[in-house]
Coordinates of C-alpha atoms and ligand atoms in Angstrom, one line a residue:
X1 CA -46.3 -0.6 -40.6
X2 CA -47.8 0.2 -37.0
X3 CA -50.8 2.1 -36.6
X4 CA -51.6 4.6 -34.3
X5 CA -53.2 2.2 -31.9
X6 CA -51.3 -0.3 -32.0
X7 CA -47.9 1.4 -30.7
X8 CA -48.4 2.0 -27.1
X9 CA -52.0 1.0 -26.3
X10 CA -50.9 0.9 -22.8
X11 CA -47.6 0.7 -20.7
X12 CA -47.5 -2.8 -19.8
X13 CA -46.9 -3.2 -23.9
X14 CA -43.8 -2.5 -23.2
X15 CA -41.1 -5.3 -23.3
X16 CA -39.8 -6.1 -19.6
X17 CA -36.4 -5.2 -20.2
X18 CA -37.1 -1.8 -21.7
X19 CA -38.9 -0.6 -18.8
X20 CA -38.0 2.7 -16.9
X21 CA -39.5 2.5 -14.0
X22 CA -38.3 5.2 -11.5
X23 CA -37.5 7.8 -13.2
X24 CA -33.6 8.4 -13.0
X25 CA -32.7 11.4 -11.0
X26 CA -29.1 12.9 -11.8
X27 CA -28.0 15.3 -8.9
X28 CA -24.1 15.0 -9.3
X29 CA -21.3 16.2 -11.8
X30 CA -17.9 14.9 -11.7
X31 CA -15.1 17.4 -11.1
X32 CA -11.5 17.3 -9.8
X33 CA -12.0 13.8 -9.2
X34 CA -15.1 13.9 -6.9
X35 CA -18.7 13.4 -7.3
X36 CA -19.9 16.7 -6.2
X37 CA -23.7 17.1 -5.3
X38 CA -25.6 19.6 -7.7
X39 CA -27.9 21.5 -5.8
X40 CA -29.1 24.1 -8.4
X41 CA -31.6 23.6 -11.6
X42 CA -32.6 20.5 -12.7
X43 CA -34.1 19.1 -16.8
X44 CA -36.4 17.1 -16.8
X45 CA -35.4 14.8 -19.5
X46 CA -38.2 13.2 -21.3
X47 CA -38.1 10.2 -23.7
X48 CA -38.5 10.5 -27.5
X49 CA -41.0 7.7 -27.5
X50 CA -44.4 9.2 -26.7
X51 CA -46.5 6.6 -24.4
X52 CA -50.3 6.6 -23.0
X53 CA -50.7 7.3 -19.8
X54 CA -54.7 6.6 -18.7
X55 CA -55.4 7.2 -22.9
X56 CA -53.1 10.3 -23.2
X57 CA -49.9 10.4 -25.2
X58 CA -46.9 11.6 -24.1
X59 CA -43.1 11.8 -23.7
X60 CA -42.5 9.9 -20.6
X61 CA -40.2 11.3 -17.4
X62 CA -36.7 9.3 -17.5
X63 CA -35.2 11.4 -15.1
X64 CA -33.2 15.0 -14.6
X65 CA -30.0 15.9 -14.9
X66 CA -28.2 19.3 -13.7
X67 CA -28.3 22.4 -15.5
X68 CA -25.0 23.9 -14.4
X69 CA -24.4 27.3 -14.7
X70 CA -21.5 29.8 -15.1
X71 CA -19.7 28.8 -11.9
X72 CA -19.5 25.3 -12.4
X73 CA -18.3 26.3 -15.4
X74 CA -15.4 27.8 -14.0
X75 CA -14.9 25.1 -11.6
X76 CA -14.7 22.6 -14.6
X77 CA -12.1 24.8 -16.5
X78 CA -10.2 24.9 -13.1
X79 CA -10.1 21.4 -12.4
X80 CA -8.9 20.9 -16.1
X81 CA -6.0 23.5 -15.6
X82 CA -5.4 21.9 -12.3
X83 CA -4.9 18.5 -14.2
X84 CA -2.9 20.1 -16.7
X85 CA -0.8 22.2 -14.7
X86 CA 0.6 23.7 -17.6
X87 CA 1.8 20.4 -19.0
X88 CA 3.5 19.2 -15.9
X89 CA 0.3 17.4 -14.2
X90 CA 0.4 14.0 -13.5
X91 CA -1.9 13.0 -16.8
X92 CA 0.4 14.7 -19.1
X93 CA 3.4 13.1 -18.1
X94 CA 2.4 10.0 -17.1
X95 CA 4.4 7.3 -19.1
X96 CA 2.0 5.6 -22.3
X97 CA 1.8 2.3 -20.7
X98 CA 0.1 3.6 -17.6
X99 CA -2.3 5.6 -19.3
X100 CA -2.9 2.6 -21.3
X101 CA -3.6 0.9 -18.1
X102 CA -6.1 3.6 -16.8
X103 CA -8.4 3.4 -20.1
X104 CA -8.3 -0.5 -20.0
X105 CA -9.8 0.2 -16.2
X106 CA -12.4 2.5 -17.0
X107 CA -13.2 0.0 -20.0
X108 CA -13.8 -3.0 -18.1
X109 CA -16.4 -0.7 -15.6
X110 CA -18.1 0.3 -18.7
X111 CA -19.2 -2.8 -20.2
X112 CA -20.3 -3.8 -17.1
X113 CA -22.2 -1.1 -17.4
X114 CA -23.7 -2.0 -20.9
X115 CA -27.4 -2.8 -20.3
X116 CA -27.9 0.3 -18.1
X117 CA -26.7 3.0 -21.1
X118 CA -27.7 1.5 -23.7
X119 CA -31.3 0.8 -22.2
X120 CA -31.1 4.8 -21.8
X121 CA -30.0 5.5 -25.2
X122 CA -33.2 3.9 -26.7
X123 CA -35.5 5.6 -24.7
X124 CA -33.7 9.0 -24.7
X125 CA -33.1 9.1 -28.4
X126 CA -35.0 6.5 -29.8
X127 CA -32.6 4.4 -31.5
X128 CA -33.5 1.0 -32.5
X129 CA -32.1 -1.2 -29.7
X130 CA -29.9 -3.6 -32.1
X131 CA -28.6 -0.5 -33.1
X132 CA -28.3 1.3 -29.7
X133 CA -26.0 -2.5 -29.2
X134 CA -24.0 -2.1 -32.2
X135 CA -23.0 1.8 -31.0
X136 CA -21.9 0.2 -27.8
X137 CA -19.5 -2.4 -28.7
X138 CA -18.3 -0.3 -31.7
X139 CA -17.2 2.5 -28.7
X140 CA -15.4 -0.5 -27.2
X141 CA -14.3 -1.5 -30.4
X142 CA -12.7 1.9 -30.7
X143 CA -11.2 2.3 -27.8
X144 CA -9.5 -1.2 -28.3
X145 CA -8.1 -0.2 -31.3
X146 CA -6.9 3.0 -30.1
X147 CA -5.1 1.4 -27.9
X148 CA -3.6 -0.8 -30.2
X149 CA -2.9 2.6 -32.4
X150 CA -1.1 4.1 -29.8
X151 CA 1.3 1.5 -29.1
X152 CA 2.4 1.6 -32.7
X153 CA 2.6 5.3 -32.7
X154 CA 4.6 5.2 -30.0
X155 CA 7.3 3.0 -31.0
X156 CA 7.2 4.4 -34.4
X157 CA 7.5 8.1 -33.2
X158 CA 9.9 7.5 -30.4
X159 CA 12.8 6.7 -32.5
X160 CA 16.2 8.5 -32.6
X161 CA 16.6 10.7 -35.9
X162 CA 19.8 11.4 -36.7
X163 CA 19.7 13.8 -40.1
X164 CA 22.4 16.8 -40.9
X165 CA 24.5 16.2 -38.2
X166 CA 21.2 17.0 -35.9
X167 CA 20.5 14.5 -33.0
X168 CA 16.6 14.3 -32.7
X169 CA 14.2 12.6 -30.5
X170 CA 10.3 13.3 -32.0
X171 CA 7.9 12.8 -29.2
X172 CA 4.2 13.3 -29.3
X173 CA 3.3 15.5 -27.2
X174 CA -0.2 16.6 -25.6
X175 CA -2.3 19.6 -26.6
X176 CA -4.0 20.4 -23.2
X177 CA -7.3 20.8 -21.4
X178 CA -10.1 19.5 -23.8
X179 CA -14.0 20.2 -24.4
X180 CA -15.8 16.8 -25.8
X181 CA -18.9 17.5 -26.9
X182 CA -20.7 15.0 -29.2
X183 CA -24.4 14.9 -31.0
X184 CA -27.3 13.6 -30.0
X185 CA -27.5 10.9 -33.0
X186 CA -24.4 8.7 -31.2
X187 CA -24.2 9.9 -28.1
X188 CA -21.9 7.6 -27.0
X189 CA -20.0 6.7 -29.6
X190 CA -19.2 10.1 -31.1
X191 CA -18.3 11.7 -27.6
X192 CA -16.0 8.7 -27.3
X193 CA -14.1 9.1 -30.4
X194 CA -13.1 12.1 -29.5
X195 CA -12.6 11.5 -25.6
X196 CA -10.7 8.1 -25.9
X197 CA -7.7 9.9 -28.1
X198 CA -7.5 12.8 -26.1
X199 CA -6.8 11.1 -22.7
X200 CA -4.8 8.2 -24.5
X201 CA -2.2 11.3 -26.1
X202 CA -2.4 12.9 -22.5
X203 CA -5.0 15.5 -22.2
X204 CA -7.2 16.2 -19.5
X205 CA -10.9 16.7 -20.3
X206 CA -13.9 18.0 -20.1
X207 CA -17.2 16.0 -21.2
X208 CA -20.4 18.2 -21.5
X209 CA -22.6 15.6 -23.2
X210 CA -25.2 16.3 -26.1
X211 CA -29.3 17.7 -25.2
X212 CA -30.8 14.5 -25.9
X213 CA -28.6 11.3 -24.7
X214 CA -26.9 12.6 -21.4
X215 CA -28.6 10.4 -19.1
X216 CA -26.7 7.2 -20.3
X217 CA -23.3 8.8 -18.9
X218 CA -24.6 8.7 -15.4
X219 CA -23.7 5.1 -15.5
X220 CA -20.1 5.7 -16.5
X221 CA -19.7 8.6 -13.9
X222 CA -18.4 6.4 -10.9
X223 CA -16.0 4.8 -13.2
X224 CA -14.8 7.7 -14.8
X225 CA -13.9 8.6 -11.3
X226 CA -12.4 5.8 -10.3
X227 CA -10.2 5.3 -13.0
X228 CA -9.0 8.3 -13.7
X229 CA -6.4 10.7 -11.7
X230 CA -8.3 13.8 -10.0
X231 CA -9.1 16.3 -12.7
X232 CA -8.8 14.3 -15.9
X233 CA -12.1 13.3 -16.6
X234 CA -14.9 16.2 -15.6
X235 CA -18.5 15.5 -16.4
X236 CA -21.0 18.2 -16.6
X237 CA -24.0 18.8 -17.3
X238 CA -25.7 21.7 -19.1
X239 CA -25.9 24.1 -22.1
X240 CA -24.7 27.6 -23.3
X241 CA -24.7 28.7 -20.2
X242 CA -21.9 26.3 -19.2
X243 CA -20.1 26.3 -22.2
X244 CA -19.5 29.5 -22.1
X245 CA -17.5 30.4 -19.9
X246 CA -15.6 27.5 -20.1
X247 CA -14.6 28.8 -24.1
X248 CA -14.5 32.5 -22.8
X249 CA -11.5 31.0 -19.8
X250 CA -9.0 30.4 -22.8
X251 CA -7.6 27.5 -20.7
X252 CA -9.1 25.2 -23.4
X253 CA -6.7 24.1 -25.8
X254 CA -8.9 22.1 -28.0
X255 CA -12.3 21.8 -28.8
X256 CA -14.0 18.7 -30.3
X257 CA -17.5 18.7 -31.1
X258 CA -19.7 16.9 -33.0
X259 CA -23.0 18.4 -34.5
X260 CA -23.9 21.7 -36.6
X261 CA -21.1 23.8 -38.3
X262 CA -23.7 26.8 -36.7
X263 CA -23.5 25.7 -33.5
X264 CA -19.4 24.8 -33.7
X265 CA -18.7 28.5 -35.5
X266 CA -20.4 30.0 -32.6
X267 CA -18.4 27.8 -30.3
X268 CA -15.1 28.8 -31.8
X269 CA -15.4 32.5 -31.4
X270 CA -15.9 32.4 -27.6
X271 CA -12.6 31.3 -27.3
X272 CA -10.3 34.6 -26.5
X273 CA -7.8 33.6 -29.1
X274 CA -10.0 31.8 -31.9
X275 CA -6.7 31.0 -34.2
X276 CA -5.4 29.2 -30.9
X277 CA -8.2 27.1 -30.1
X278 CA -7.6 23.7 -32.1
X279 CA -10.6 22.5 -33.1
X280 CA -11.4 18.7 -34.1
X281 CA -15.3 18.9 -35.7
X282 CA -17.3 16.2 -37.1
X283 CA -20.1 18.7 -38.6
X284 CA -22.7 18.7 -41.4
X285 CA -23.0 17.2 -44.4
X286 CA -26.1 16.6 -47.3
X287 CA -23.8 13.5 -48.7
X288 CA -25.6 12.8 -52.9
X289 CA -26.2 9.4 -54.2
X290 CA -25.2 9.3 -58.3
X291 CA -26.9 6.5 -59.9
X292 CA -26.4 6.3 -63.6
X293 CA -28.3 4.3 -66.2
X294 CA -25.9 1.5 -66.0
X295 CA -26.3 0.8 -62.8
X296 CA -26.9 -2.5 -61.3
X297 CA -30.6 -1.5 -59.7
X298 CA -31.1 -3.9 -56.9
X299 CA -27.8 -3.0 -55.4
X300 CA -28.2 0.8 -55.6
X301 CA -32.0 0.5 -54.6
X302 CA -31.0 -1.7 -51.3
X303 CA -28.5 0.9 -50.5
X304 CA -30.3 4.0 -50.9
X305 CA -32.6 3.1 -48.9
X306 CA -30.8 2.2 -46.2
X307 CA -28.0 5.3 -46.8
X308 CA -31.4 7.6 -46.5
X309 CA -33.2 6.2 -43.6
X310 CA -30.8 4.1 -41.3
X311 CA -31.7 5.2 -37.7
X312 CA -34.5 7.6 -39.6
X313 CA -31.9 9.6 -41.7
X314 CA -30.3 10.9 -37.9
X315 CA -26.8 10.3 -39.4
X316 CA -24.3 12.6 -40.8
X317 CA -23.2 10.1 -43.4
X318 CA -26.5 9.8 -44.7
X319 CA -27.4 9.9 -48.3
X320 CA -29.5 13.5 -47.9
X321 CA -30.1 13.6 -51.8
X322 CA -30.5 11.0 -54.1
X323 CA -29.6 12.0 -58.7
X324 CA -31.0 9.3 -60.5
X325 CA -30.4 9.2 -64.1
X326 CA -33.8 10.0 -66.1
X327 CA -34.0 7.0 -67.9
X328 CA -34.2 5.1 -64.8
X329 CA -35.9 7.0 -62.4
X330 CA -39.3 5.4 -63.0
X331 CA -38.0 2.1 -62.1
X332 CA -35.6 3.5 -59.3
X333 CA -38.6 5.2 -57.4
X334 CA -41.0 1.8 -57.8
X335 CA -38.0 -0.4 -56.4
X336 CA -37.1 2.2 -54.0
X337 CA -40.7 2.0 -52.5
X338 CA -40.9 -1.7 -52.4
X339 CA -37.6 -1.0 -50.5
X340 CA -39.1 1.0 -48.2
X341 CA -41.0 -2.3 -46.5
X342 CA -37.6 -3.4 -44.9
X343 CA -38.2 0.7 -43.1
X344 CA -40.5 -0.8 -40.7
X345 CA -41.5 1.7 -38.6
X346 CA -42.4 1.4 -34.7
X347 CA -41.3 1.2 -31.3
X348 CA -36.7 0.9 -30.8
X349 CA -37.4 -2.3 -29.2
X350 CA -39.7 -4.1 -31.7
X351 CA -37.7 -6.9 -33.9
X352 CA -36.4 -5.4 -37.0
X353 CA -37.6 -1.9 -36.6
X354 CA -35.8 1.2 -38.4
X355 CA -38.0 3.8 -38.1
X356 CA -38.6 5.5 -34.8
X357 CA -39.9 8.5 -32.6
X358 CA -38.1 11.5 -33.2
X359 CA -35.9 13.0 -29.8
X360 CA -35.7 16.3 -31.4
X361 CA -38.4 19.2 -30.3
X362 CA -40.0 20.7 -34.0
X363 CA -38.2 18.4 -35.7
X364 CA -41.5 16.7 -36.9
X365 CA -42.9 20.5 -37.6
X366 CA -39.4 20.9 -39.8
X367 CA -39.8 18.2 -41.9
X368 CA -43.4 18.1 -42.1
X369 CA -42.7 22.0 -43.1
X370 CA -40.2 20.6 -45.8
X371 CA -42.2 18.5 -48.0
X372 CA -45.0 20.9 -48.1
X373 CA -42.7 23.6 -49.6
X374 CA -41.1 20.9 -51.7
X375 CA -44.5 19.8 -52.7
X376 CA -46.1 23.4 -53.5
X377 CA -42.7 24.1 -56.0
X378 CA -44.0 20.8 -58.1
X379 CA -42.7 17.9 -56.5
X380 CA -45.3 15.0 -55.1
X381 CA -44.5 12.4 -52.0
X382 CA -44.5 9.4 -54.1
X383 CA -44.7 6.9 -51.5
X384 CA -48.3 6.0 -50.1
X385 CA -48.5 7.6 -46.5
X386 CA -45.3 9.4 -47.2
X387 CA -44.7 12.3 -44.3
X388 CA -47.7 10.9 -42.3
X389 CA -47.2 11.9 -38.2
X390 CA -48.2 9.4 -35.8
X391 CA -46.9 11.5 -32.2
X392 CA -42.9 11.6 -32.7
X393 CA -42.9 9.6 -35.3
X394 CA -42.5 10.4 -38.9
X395 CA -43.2 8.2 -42.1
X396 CA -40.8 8.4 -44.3
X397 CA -41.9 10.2 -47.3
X398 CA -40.2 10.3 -50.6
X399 CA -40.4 13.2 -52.8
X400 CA -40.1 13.9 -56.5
X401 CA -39.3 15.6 -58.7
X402 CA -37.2 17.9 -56.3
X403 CA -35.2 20.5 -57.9
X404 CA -33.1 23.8 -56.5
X405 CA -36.1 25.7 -55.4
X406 CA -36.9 23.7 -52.8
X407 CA -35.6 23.9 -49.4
X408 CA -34.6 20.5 -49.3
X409 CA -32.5 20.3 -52.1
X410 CA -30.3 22.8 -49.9
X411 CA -31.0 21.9 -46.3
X412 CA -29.8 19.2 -44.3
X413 CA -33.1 17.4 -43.7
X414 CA -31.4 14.8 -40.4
X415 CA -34.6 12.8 -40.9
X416 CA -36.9 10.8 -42.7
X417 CA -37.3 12.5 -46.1
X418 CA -35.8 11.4 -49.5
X419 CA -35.2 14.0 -52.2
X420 CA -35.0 12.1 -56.1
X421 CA -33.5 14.7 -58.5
X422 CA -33.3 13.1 -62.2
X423 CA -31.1 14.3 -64.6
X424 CA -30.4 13.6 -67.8
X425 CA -26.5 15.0 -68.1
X426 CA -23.9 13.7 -64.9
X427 CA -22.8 17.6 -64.7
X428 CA -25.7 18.4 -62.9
X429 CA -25.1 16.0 -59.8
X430 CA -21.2 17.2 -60.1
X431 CA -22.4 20.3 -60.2
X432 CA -24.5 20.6 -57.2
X433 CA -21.7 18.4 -55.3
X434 CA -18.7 21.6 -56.4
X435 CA -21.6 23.9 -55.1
X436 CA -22.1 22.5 -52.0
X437 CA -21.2 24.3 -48.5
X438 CA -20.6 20.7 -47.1
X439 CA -17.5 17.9 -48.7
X440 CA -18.1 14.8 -46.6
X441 CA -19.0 11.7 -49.1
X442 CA -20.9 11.0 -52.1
X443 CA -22.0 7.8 -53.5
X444 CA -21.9 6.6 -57.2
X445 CA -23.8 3.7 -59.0
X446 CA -22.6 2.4 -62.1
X447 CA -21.6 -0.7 -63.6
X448 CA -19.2 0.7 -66.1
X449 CA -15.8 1.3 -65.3
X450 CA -14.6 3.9 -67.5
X451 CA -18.2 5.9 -66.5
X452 CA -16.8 5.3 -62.5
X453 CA -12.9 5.9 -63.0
X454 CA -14.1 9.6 -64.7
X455 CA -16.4 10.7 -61.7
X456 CA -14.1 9.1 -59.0
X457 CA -10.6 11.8 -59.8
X458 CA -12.7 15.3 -59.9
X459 CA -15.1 13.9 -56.8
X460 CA -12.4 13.1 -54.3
X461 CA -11.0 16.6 -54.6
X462 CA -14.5 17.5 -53.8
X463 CA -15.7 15.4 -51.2
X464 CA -13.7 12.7 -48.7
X465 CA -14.7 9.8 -49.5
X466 CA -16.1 9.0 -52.7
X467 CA -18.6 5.3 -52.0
X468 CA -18.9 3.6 -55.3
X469 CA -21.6 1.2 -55.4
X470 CA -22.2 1.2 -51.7
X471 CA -23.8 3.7 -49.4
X472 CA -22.3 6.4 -47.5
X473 CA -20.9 5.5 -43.7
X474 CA -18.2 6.2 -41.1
X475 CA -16.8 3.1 -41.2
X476 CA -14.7 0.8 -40.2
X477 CA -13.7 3.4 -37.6
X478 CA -9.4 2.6 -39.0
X479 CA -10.3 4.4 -42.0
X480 CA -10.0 8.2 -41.9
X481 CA -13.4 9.9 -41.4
X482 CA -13.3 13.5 -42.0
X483 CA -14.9 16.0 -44.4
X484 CA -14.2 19.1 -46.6
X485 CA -15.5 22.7 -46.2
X486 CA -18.5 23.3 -43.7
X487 CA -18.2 18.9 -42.7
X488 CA -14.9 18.5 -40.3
X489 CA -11.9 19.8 -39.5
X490 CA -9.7 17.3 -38.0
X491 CA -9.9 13.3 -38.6
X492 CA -12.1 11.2 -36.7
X493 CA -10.8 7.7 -37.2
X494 CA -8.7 5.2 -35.2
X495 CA -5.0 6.3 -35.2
X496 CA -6.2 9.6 -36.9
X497 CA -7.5 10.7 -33.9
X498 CA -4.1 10.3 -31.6
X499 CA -2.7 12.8 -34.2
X500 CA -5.5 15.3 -33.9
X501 CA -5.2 15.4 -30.0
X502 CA -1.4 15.6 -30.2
X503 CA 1.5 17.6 -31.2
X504 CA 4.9 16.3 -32.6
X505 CA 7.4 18.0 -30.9
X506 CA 11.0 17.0 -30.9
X507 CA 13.9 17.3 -28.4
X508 CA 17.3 18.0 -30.9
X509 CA 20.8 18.3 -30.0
X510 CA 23.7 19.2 -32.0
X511 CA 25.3 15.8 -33.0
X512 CA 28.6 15.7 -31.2
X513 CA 29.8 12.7 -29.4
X514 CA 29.0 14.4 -25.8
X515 CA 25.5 15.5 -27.2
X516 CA 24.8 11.9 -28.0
X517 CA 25.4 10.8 -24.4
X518 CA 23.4 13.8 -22.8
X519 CA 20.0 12.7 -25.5
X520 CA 20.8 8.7 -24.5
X521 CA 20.5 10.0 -21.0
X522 CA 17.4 11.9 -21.5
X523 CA 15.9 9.2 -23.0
X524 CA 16.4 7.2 -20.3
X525 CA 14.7 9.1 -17.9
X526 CA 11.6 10.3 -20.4
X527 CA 8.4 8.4 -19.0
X528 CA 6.2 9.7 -22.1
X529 CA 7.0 7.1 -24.1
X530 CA 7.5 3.3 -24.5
X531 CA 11.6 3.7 -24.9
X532 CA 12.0 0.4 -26.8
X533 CA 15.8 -0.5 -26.1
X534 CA 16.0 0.1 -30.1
X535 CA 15.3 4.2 -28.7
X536 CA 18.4 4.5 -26.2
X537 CA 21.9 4.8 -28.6
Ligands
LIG601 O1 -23.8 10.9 -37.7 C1 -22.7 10.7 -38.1 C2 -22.0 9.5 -37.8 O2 -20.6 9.7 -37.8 C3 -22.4 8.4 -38.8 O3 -21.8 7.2 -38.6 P1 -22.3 5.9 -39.4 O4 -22.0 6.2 -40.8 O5 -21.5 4.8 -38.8 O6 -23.7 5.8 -39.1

């Protein structure tokens, strides 16, 4: 564990490559295809990690970006309907292959591009670099898979269907103009699982990326522009203000965001015509770890701590409360702290670090504000330095025995704190997982099948995916990520996705011998699709 002294004892500590030298000063938006000078407000971003500066701590200047306002708004909506153009705009209709073609482009650009954002993502939002690596190539995984998805969808939707004397063709069809908006957590990832499928099934879009983690898409804006039809891809920078309007236009068809179901409630009843507005949300969740008396302790120790505190807690799969039988809970808590050594806490860049500064502002206040009301309702941190503060960072502190008074049995703590409920009865963790506002996953630890096979049936029609013996997670991104109640709307996985962002609409004729020669015909001409021979009668 670092001390205080020894994180940042001066700049030069820091390793070479990780160095921001001149700050990095954002003064353009992309919009209808052009890089368009932004003359108006400027934030000052500022790292999460907190460095000395002549024997003063604090966050240090990476840059600005633009904070655009209610015009630029309206310019982005415009240049989205422009692109659109009511579904006759170039993107829309452009045939799959070449739209394949176009995100293959824009791929290539970005990985050249791969030390510049992801250098920015671990000083923006503190994630460990190996980790800031891994969310990288798992975007380029994604989009490579998407692709892959697409051309199966495609062949498999674009098939004549010939059923009660009806002549069908089923096309998938684009929604229109799009808001991506992802969290601060996976900046880049997140925003691209919901950008990638959108522009694959044909929409044009609008990115507005998260508070903290908006630097990083300066790198990608000259590609986005160079790779992408005027109007398709428009980048913008800013906050309510922006958004607003841009909902309150009613040109947006769909909204994907990823972050608080507050914030994407709020979101939703901008729009003019809320029951219009699809929306694809990735939201929040408290996911609960089950570990019974049977189970095998190493494994659920290993994996509670890592389903807690990966990336400091910052993860909407995280395990957020942990029900351990009462017959084991002594042992559980001792393991889990001798667990706790692989948490090492300290700078993103250090070798086999976990824990790091905190990006959000108060977030340290918040939690620090949660164990005390946890502790003065009865529960203790049971970890020695548990909850400590050292600048943005946070210790991870473990508290027990936590119960439904306190505020973190209910909130969703995004950070470093690990509730332990015990119970004797398995009701009581079923119970709290029925009452729950949020239905993403759970986790279960047993090692006795029958105990497993009765919790799995009643969980899944609770939760969306039920983890047994293994933490909570997103992936691998091809299985379906989504949640129930206050956690998602929509499915965020490869495949999934190019659903969400896409309609199935069909073209159907009455199934006479001339009708079949006017649908071959069509087909012919249709550039939407792939048209495998197999398609044409
Ligand atoms: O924050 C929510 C992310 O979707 C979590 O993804 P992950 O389970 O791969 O860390």
């Amino acid at each position: 564990m670092s001390s205080s002294n020894t994180l940042f004892s001066e700049e030069s500590a820091i390793p070479d490559p990780f160095r921001i030298d001149t700050p990095l000063e954002v003064s353009e938006y992309l919009l209808d295809g052009r890089l368009e000078p932004w003359e108006g407000e400027l934030q000052r971003i500022e790292s999460a990690i907190e460095t000395a500066v002549d024997g003063v701590y604090a966050p240090k200047h990476l840059g600005s970006c633009p904070v655009m306002d209610e015009a630029a708004g309206a310019a982005a909506v415009a240049s989205t309907k422009r692109a659109w153009n009511n579904g006759m705009g170039l993107w829309p209709t452009l045939s799959v292959d070449a739209r394949i073609k176009h995100v293959e482009d824009f791929t290539h650009r970005m990985i050249e591009a791969r030390d510049e954002v992801v250098r920015l993502m671990v000083w923006e939002i503190g994630k460990p670099y190996k980790e800031c690596c891994v969310e990288f190539d798992r975007t380029i995984e994604y989009i490579r898979d998407s692709i892959d998805a697409l051309k199966d969808l495609d062949r498999a939707s674009s098939r004549f269907v010939i059923e009660s004397g009806i002549y069908a063709q089923i096309r998938r069809a684009p929604l229109g103009p799009t808001l991506c908006m992802g969290p601060y957590n996976y900046p880049l990832n997140e925003t691209f699982a919901t950008l990638i499928p959108a522009l694959l099934m044909g929409n044009p879009v609008i990115i507005k990326p998260p508070r903290h983690g908006k630097l990083l898409f300066a790198p990608l804006m000259e590609a986005f522009r160079d790779c992408f039809p005027a109007g398709v891809v428009n980048l913008v920078f800013g906050n309510r203000r922006l958004v607003k309007p841009i909902l309150e236009s009613g040109v947006i068809n769909v909204l994907a965001f990823i972050g608080s179901s507050e914030a994407a409630n709020a979101m939703r009843l901008l729009h003019p015509s809320p029951n219009r507005l699809r929306c694809i949300l990735g939201l929040g969740a408290k996911n609960a770890a089950v570990v019974m008396e049977s189970a095998d302790m190493d494994l659920a120790v290993s994996e509670a701590v890592s389903g807690s505190l990966s990336f400091s807690g910052q993860r909407c799969t995280a395990l957020k409360i942990l029900f351990v039988h009462e017959n084991v809970v002594d042992e559980f808590i001792r393991r889990f702290n001798e667990g706790l050594k692989t948490m090492t806490i300290g700078m993103p860049w250090d070798e086999g670090v976990r824990i790091t500064p905190l990006p959000e502002p108060g977030k340290i206040e918040y939690l620090t504000d949660l164990v005390a009301d946890a502790e003065a309702h009865g529960a203790r941190v049971v970890n020695p330095g548990g909850g400590a503060v050292d600048r943005s960072l946070f210790h991870p502190a473990v508290l027990y025995p936590v119960n439904g008074e306190m505020k973190v049995y209910h909130e969703e703590q995004f950070g470093p704190v690990v509730p332990i409920v015990p119970f004797k009865d398995v009701e009581t963790p079923i119970r709290y997982i029925i009452e729950s506002r949020y239905g993403q996953q759970m986790s279960i630890f047993s090692d006795d099948a029958a105990e497993v096979a009765s919790l799995v049936d009643p969980m899944v029609n609770q939760v969306c995916r039920v983890n047994v013996n293994c933490l909570c997670q997103r992936g691998p991104d091809v299985f379906p990520f989504t949640g129930r109640k206050d956690s998602a709307e929509g499915t965020l996985s490869v495949g999934d996705a190019l659903r969400c962002f896409s309609i199935r609409t069909l073209v159907a004729a009455k199934g006479t011998p001339r009708n079949k020669t006017l649908l071959s015909d069509i087909a012919r001409t249709h550039k939407s699709n792939f048209l495998s021979t197999d398609f044409i009668m």
